[in-house]
Each structure stands twice: as C-alpha cells, then as structure tokens.
PDB file of C-alpha atoms in Angstrom:
ATOM      1  CA  MET A   1      -0.007  -0.011   0.001  1.00 96.00           C
ATOM      2  CA  ASN A   2       1.264   3.625  -0.999  1.00 98.00           C
ATOM      3  CA  ILE A   3      -0.167   6.279   1.121  1.00 98.00           C
ATOM      4  CA  LEU A   4       0.025   9.950  -0.023  1.00 98.00           C
ATOM      5  CA  HIS A   5      -0.421  12.177   3.245  1.00 98.00           C
ATOM      6  CA  ILE A   6      -1.328  15.672   2.287  1.00 98.00           C
ATOM      7  CA  ASP A   7      -1.797  18.647   4.837  1.00 98.00           C
ATOM      8  CA  SER A   8      -2.661  22.063   4.145  1.00 96.00           C
ATOM      9  CA  ALA A   9      -3.534  23.792   7.332  1.00 97.00           C
ATOM     10  CA  ILE A  10      -1.913  27.089   8.121  1.00 95.00           C
ATOM     11  CA  THR A  11      -2.173  26.606  11.971  1.00 94.00           C
ATOM     12  CA  GLY A  12       0.765  24.580  12.645  1.00 91.00           C
ATOM     13  CA  ASP A  13       0.774  22.304  15.708  1.00 90.00           C
ATOM     14  CA  ALA A  14      -2.575  23.640  16.594  1.00 92.00           C
ATOM     15  CA  SER A  15      -4.201  22.164  13.560  1.00 95.00           C
ATOM     16  CA  VAL A  16      -7.007  19.691  14.032  1.00 96.00           C
ATOM     17  CA  SER A  17      -6.810  18.422  10.452  1.00 97.00           C
ATOM     18  CA  ARG A  18      -3.018  17.633  10.818  1.00 97.00           C
ATOM     19  CA  LYS A  19      -3.731  15.607  13.889  1.00 96.00           C
ATOM     20  CA  LEU A  20      -6.517  13.624  12.227  1.00 96.00           C
ATOM     21  CA  THR A  21      -4.347  13.073   8.937  1.00 97.00           C
ATOM     22  CA  ALA A  22      -1.657  11.803  11.220  1.00 97.00           C
ATOM     23  CA  ASP A  23      -3.940   9.458  13.092  1.00 95.00           C
ATOM     24  CA  ILE A  24      -5.392   8.201   9.910  1.00 96.00           C
ATOM     25  CA  VAL A  25      -1.925   7.367   8.429  1.00 97.00           C
ATOM     26  CA  ALA A  26      -0.949   5.786  11.722  1.00 95.00           C
ATOM     27  CA  ARG A  27      -4.016   3.660  11.599  1.00 94.00           C
ATOM     28  CA  LEU A  28      -3.351   2.593   8.137  1.00 95.00           C
ATOM     29  CA  LYS A  29       0.094   1.739   8.766  1.00 95.00           C
ATOM     30  CA  ALA A  30      -0.779  -0.319  11.877  1.00 94.00           C
ATOM     31  CA  ALA A  31      -2.903  -2.499   9.781  1.00 93.00           C
ATOM     32  CA  ASN A  32      -0.402  -2.500   6.722  1.00 94.00           C
ATOM     33  CA  PRO A  33       3.073  -2.543   8.175  1.00 94.00           C
ATOM     34  CA  ASP A  34       4.740  -2.674   4.714  1.00 96.00           C
ATOM     35  CA  ALA A  35       2.912   0.507   3.567  1.00 96.00           C
ATOM     36  CA  THR A  36       5.067   3.381   2.298  1.00 98.00           C
ATOM     37  CA  THR A  37       4.128   7.051   2.872  1.00 98.00           C
ATOM     38  CA  THR A  38       4.922  10.124   0.709  1.00 98.00           C
ATOM     39  CA  TYR A  39       4.213  13.386   2.810  1.00 98.00           C
ATOM     40  CA  ARG A  40       3.271  16.617   1.152  1.00 98.00           C
ATOM     41  CA  ASP A  41       2.727  19.861   3.198  1.00 98.00           C
ATOM     42  CA  LEU A  42       0.941  22.189   0.810  1.00 97.00           C
ATOM     43  CA  ASN A  43       1.165  24.947   3.176  1.00 95.00           C
ATOM     44  CA  LYS A  44       4.867  25.291   2.083  1.00 95.00           C
ATOM     45  CA  GLY A  45       3.345  26.478  -1.141  1.00 94.00           C
ATOM     46  CA  VAL A  46       1.724  25.421  -4.424  1.00 97.00           C
ATOM     47  CA  PRO A  47       2.001  27.587  -7.345  1.00 97.00           C
ATOM     48  CA  ALA A  48      -1.188  28.927  -8.639  1.00 97.00           C
ATOM     49  CA  ILE A  49      -1.904  28.027 -12.375  1.00 96.00           C
ATOM     50  CA  ASP A  50      -1.799  30.883 -14.689  1.00 96.00           C
ATOM     51  CA  THR A  51      -1.208  31.698 -18.480  1.00 95.00           C
ATOM     52  CA  ALA A  52       2.218  30.619 -18.249  1.00 95.00           C
ATOM     53  CA  TRP A  53       1.244  27.259 -16.856  1.00 95.00           C
ATOM     54  CA  PHE A  54      -1.478  26.833 -19.286  1.00 94.00           C
ATOM     55  CA  GLN A  55       0.849  27.425 -22.228  1.00 93.00           C
ATOM     56  CA  ALA A  56       3.455  25.048 -20.874  1.00 94.00           C
ATOM     57  CA  VAL A  57       1.166  22.268 -19.468  1.00 91.00           C
ATOM     58  CA  ARG A  58      -2.009  22.281 -21.255  1.00 82.00           C
ATOM     59  CA  VAL A  59      -0.863  23.526 -24.622  1.00 80.00           C
ATOM     60  CA  ALA A  60       2.261  21.160 -24.126  1.00 71.00           C
ATOM     61  CA  PRO A  61       4.632  22.574 -26.783  1.00 72.00           C
ATOM     62  CA  GLU A  62       6.837  19.957 -28.342  1.00 84.00           C
ATOM     63  CA  SER A  63       9.943  21.835 -27.451  1.00 88.00           C
ATOM     64  CA  PRO A  64       9.301  23.694 -24.164  1.00 92.00           C
ATOM     65  CA  THR A  65      11.594  26.480 -23.030  1.00 93.00           C
ATOM     66  CA  GLU A  66      13.474  25.927 -19.937  1.00 93.00           C
ATOM     67  CA  ALA A  67      10.913  28.101 -17.879  1.00 94.00           C
ATOM     68  CA  GLN A  68       8.162  26.001 -19.387  1.00 94.00           C
ATOM     69  CA  GLN A  69       9.648  22.883 -18.612  1.00 95.00           C
ATOM     70  CA  ALA A  70      10.134  23.955 -14.855  1.00 96.00           C
ATOM     71  CA  LEU A  71       6.359  24.423 -14.744  1.00 96.00           C
ATOM     72  CA  ILE A  72       5.673  20.998 -16.469  1.00 95.00           C
ATOM     73  CA  ASP A  73       7.977  19.475 -13.938  1.00 96.00           C
ATOM     74  CA  VAL A  74       6.213  20.816 -10.954  1.00 97.00           C
ATOM     75  CA  SER A  75       2.930  19.741 -12.065  1.00 97.00           C
ATOM     76  CA  ASP A  76       4.163  16.366 -13.037  1.00 96.00           C
ATOM     77  CA  ALA A  77       5.621  15.825  -9.681  1.00 97.00           C
ATOM     78  CA  TYR A  78       2.334  16.444  -7.875  1.00 98.00           C
ATOM     79  CA  LEU A  79       0.570  14.238 -10.401  1.00 97.00           C
ATOM     80  CA  LYS A  80       3.014  11.358 -10.085  1.00 98.00           C
ATOM     81  CA  GLU A  81       2.502  11.289  -6.209  1.00 98.00           C
ATOM     82  CA  VAL A  82      -1.171  10.809  -6.881  1.00 98.00           C
ATOM     83  CA  GLN A  83      -0.616   8.157  -9.653  1.00 98.00           C
ATOM     84  CA  ASP A  84       1.615   6.030  -7.517  1.00 98.00           C
ATOM     85  CA  ALA A  85      -0.699   6.293  -4.381  1.00 98.00           C
ATOM     86  CA  ASP A  86      -3.376   3.639  -3.450  1.00 98.00           C
ATOM     87  CA  VAL A  87      -4.764   5.772  -0.682  1.00 98.00           C
ATOM     88  CA  LEU A  88      -4.818   9.509  -0.362  1.00 98.00           C
ATOM     89  CA  VAL A  89      -5.147  11.035   3.157  1.00 98.00           C
ATOM     90  CA  ILE A  90      -5.923  14.669   2.586  1.00 98.00           C
ATOM     91  CA  GLY A  91      -6.451  17.295   5.487  1.00 98.00           C
ATOM     92  CA  LEU A  92      -9.254  19.622   4.678  1.00 98.00           C
ATOM     93  CA  PRO A  93      -9.258  22.638   6.991  1.00 97.00           C
ATOM     94  CA  VAL A  94     -12.166  24.802   6.307  1.00 97.00           C
ATOM     95  CA  TYR A  95     -11.216  28.619   6.109  1.00 96.00           C
ATOM     96  CA  ASN A  96     -14.077  30.974   5.151  1.00 95.00           C
ATOM     97  CA  PHE A  97     -16.573  28.190   4.205  1.00 96.00           C
ATOM     98  CA  THR A  98     -14.178  26.346   1.671  1.00 97.00           C
ATOM     99  CA  LEU A  99     -10.926  24.752   1.187  1.00 97.00           C
ATOM    100  CA  THR A 100      -7.569  26.336   1.265  1.00 96.00           C
ATOM    101  CA  ALA A 101      -6.276  28.144  -1.416  1.00 97.00           C
ATOM    102  CA  GLN A 102      -3.122  25.763  -1.218  1.00 97.00           C
ATOM    103  CA  LEU A 103      -5.297  22.792  -1.694  1.00 98.00           C
ATOM    104  CA  LYS A 104      -7.233  24.273  -4.597  1.00 98.00           C
ATOM    105  CA  ASN A 105      -3.900  25.207  -6.178  1.00 98.00           C
ATOM    106  CA  TRP A 106      -3.009  21.506  -5.825  1.00 98.00           C
ATOM    107  CA  LEU A 107      -6.124  20.253  -7.308  1.00 98.00           C
ATOM    108  CA  ASP A 108      -5.491  22.650 -10.297  1.00 98.00           C
ATOM    109  CA  GLN A 109      -2.060  21.455 -10.810  1.00 98.00           C
ATOM    110  CA  ILE A 110      -3.080  17.716 -10.918  1.00 98.00           C
ATOM    111  CA  SER A 111      -6.182  18.320 -12.992  1.00 97.00           C
ATOM    112  CA  ARG A 112      -4.705  17.556 -16.428  1.00 94.00           C
ATOM    113  CA  ALA A 113      -6.763  16.613 -19.596  1.00 92.00           C
ATOM    114  CA  GLY A 114      -5.631  13.670 -21.140  1.00 92.00           C
ATOM    115  CA  VAL A 115      -3.491  12.716 -18.086  1.00 95.00           C
ATOM    116  CA  SER A 116      -5.736  12.667 -15.062  1.00 97.00           C
ATOM    117  CA  PHE A 117      -9.206  13.056 -16.887  1.00 97.00           C
ATOM    118  CA  ARG A 118     -10.391  12.941 -20.555  1.00 96.00           C
ATOM    119  CA  TYR A 119     -13.463  14.031 -22.215  1.00 94.00           C
ATOM    120  CA  THR A 120     -15.382  11.304 -24.079  1.00 94.00           C
ATOM    121  CA  GLU A 121     -18.775  11.097 -25.981  1.00 94.00           C
ATOM    122  CA  ALA A 122     -20.408  10.085 -22.769  1.00 93.00           C
ATOM    123  CA  GLY A 123     -18.918  13.001 -20.778  1.00 93.00           C
ATOM    124  CA  PRO A 124     -15.598  13.344 -18.729  1.00 94.00           C
ATOM    125  CA  GLU A 125     -13.772  10.255 -17.304  1.00 96.00           C
ATOM    126  CA  GLY A 126     -11.355  10.204 -14.521  1.00 97.00           C
ATOM    127  CA  LEU A 127      -8.107   8.540 -15.134  1.00 97.00           C
ATOM    128  CA  LEU A 128      -7.038   8.092 -11.521  1.00 98.00           C
ATOM    129  CA  LYS A 129      -9.219   5.226 -10.915  1.00 97.00           C
ATOM    130  CA  GLY A 130      -8.722   2.329  -8.239  1.00 97.00           C
ATOM    131  CA  LYS A 131      -7.748   4.770  -5.515  1.00 98.00           C
ATOM    132  CA  ARG A 132      -9.242   5.402  -2.054  1.00 97.00           C
ATOM    133  CA  ALA A 133      -9.448   8.935  -0.301  1.00 98.00           C
ATOM    134  CA  ILE A 134      -9.784   9.517   3.293  1.00 98.00           C
ATOM    135  CA  ILE A 135     -10.465  13.199   4.074  1.00 98.00           C
ATOM    136  CA  ALA A 136      -9.921  14.810   7.521  1.00 97.00           C
ATOM    137  CA  TYR A 137     -12.342  17.700   7.706  1.00 97.00           C
ATOM    138  CA  ALA A 138     -11.924  20.386  10.271  1.00 96.00           C
ATOM    139  CA  ALA A 139     -13.908  23.450  10.917  1.00 95.00           C
ATOM    140  CA  ALA A 140     -14.461  25.827  13.728  1.00 95.00           C
ATOM    141  CA  GLY A 141     -17.933  26.738  12.828  1.00 94.00           C
ATOM    142  CA  THR A 142     -18.933  25.186   9.533  1.00 94.00           C
ATOM    143  CA  PRO A 143     -21.061  22.150   9.962  1.00 95.00           C
ATOM    144  CA  PHE A 144     -19.929  19.366   7.846  1.00 95.00           C
ATOM    145  CA  GLY A 145     -22.438  18.728   4.899  1.00 95.00           C
ATOM    146  CA  SER A 146     -24.353  21.862   5.657  1.00 96.00           C
ATOM    147  CA  ASP A 147     -25.457  24.538   2.991  1.00 96.00           C
ATOM    148  CA  LEU A 148     -22.492  26.587   4.529  1.00 96.00           C
ATOM    149  CA  ASP A 149     -20.050  23.976   3.726  1.00 97.00           C
ATOM    150  CA  HIS A 150     -18.511  24.639   0.318  1.00 97.00           C
ATOM    151  CA  ALA A 151     -15.451  22.530   0.963  1.00 98.00           C
ATOM    152  CA  SER A 152     -16.396  18.899   1.370  1.00 98.00           C
ATOM    153  CA  GLY A 153     -18.580  18.593  -1.610  1.00 97.00           C
ATOM    154  CA  TYR A 154     -16.281  20.427  -3.855  1.00 98.00           C
ATOM    155  CA  LEU A 155     -13.440  18.134  -2.959  1.00 98.00           C
ATOM    156  CA  ARG A 156     -15.402  14.948  -3.424  1.00 98.00           C
ATOM    157  CA  HIS A 157     -16.631  16.260  -6.794  1.00 98.00           C
ATOM    158  CA  MET A 158     -12.978  16.994  -7.950  1.00 98.00           C
ATOM    159  CA  LEU A 159     -11.683  13.624  -6.730  1.00 98.00           C
ATOM    160  CA  GLY A 160     -14.676  11.979  -8.453  1.00 98.00           C
ATOM    161  CA  PHE A 161     -13.904  14.037 -11.692  1.00 97.00           C
ATOM    162  CA  LEU A 162     -10.450  12.585 -11.560  1.00 98.00           C
ATOM    163  CA  GLY A 163     -11.693   9.008 -11.018  1.00 98.00           C
ATOM    164  CA  ILE A 164     -11.409   8.697  -7.289  1.00 98.00           C
ATOM    165  CA  THR A 165     -14.799   7.857  -6.117  1.00 98.00           C
ATOM    166  CA  ASP A 166     -14.056   5.857  -2.872  1.00 97.00           C
ATOM    167  CA  VAL A 167     -14.147   8.880  -0.649  1.00 97.00           C
ATOM    168  CA  THR A 168     -14.561   8.858   3.234  1.00 96.00           C
ATOM    169  CA  PHE A 169     -14.714  11.810   5.460  1.00 96.00           C
ATOM    170  CA  VAL A 170     -13.550  12.136   9.078  1.00 96.00           C
ATOM    171  CA  PRO A 171     -15.267  15.319  10.224  1.00 95.00           C
ATOM    172  CA  ALA A 172     -14.346  17.452  13.232  1.00 94.00           C
ATOM    173  CA  ASP A 173     -16.677  20.270  12.743  1.00 93.00           C
ATOM    174  CA  ARG A 174     -18.213  23.038  14.924  1.00 91.00           C
ATOM    175  CA  LEU A 175     -15.161  22.972  17.083  1.00 91.00           C
ATOM    176  CA  ALA A 176     -15.623  26.691  18.159  1.00 88.00           C
ATOM    177  CA  PHE A 177     -19.076  25.847  19.703  1.00 92.00           C
ATOM    178  CA  ASP A 178     -18.194  22.561  21.318  1.00 89.00           C
ATOM    179  CA  ARG A 179     -14.603  21.233  20.688  1.00 88.00           C
ATOM    180  CA  ASP A 180     -14.890  17.994  22.643  1.00 86.00           C
ATOM    181  CA  ALA A 181     -18.059  17.084  20.862  1.00 87.00           C
ATOM    182  CA  GLY A 182     -16.419  17.887  17.418  1.00 86.00           C
ATOM    183  CA  LEU A 183     -13.382  15.858  18.198  1.00 87.00           C
ATOM    184  CA  ALA A 184     -15.518  13.085  19.483  1.00 89.00           C
ATOM    185  CA  ARG A 185     -17.434  12.857  16.176  1.00 88.00           C
ATOM    186  CA  ALA A 186     -14.132  12.745  14.221  1.00 88.00           C
ATOM    187  CA  GLN A 187     -12.802   9.834  16.705  1.00 88.00           C
ATOM    188  CA  GLU A 188     -16.008   7.859  16.012  1.00 88.00           C
ATOM    189  CA  ALA A 189     -15.727   8.299  12.196  1.00 87.00           C
ATOM    190  CA  LEU A 190     -11.927   7.381  12.497  1.00 86.00           C
ATOM    191  CA  GLU A 191     -12.769   4.039  14.140  1.00 87.00           C
ATOM    192  CA  GLN A 192     -15.093   3.203  11.438  1.00 85.00           C
ATOM    193  CA  ILE A 193     -12.549   3.338   8.762  1.00 82.00           C
ATOM    194  CA  ALA A 194     -11.513  -0.118   7.538  1.00 69.00           C
ATOM    195  CA  ALA A 195      -7.810   0.089   7.488  1.00 59.00           C
TER     196      ALA A 195
END
C-alpha cells in the first residue's frame, strides 16, 4: 500500500486536520506494516496556475522552453505522487467556508486533460481510478455537509472527476462551539474506517 499524506492547514501544531491526518495514516500503517508514505505539506506553497502554466502544461509544446519545462516538472511531480498512491489521506481545514487556497492550487495542478481526466462522447472520465481517499475535515464553525460547507462537496466532486470515487470523510466540525463534541465525532468516524 502506498499512502499519499497531504496537509494544508496554516495553523501548525494547533491544526486539528493535521492531527487527524496523522492519526489516519498511523491507523493505516498499523494495519499494513509494509505501507509506504509520501508526505506533502501544501502549506509550504503550491504555485497557482496561470497563463504561463496553461501554455506550458496544457498546450504542451513539443520543445518547451526552460521556464516552461520547470512548470511542467512541478505539475508532473504532484501528479505522479497521486498516480503512485493507493490511498490519499487529505487534510481539509475549512477557512471562510471552503478549502484552502493551497489545496485548490494542488487540485488545479493535478487536473490535467488527457492525463488525469479525459472527455469522451459519454462525458468526462477520470483516469485516476482504483484509489481511495480519506479526508480529515476540520472546521471551527462550518457544520460538515451543511449549506455553508463549500469545501467537502467540492473536494468530493473534484476527486470523483479525476476518477477517485471511494471517498470517506472524518469530520471534526463546529469546534468553536463544542470542541470536545467535534473531536469525539471525528474519533468515532476514524474508528469506522477499515484500515
């Protein structure tokens, strides 16, 4: 089993999503001692896509310039980590009712027509099939799955668009109102995950 462990919280050691992703990975590794883990902290920075990225990565010139190749290499590195993974463990802290900018940038980097998805006569088809995603959702005030939650549904949709449809959430929500209850809900969900 290859695990891709992704964090994106900006709150450092105080992060609930970081603690949850670590707990999820530990649970997976306890049940699968030979599992390997690749760790990616998106808080260290993920380049946003722009016109230069589009020209380099999506238009894909036959002879990219050095600057274009550097952009391609960054996107390829993110994508290869996902392609090589059997399980993605993703920290989803909710800021201002949605996912972090870093996590959105990462999704943009790995969403590559013809590589991670393709368009067919029947509609789009995700090409990253056969993977599982476990999402550690943490929010101070946004109830998981509510009309205010613009994070979990979007992430589930994007993963499904890329072919990852086996998605489980471990939600620690409403932490600002009752932290203990929110953490207890997350622990209960964590214990339901089949490692």
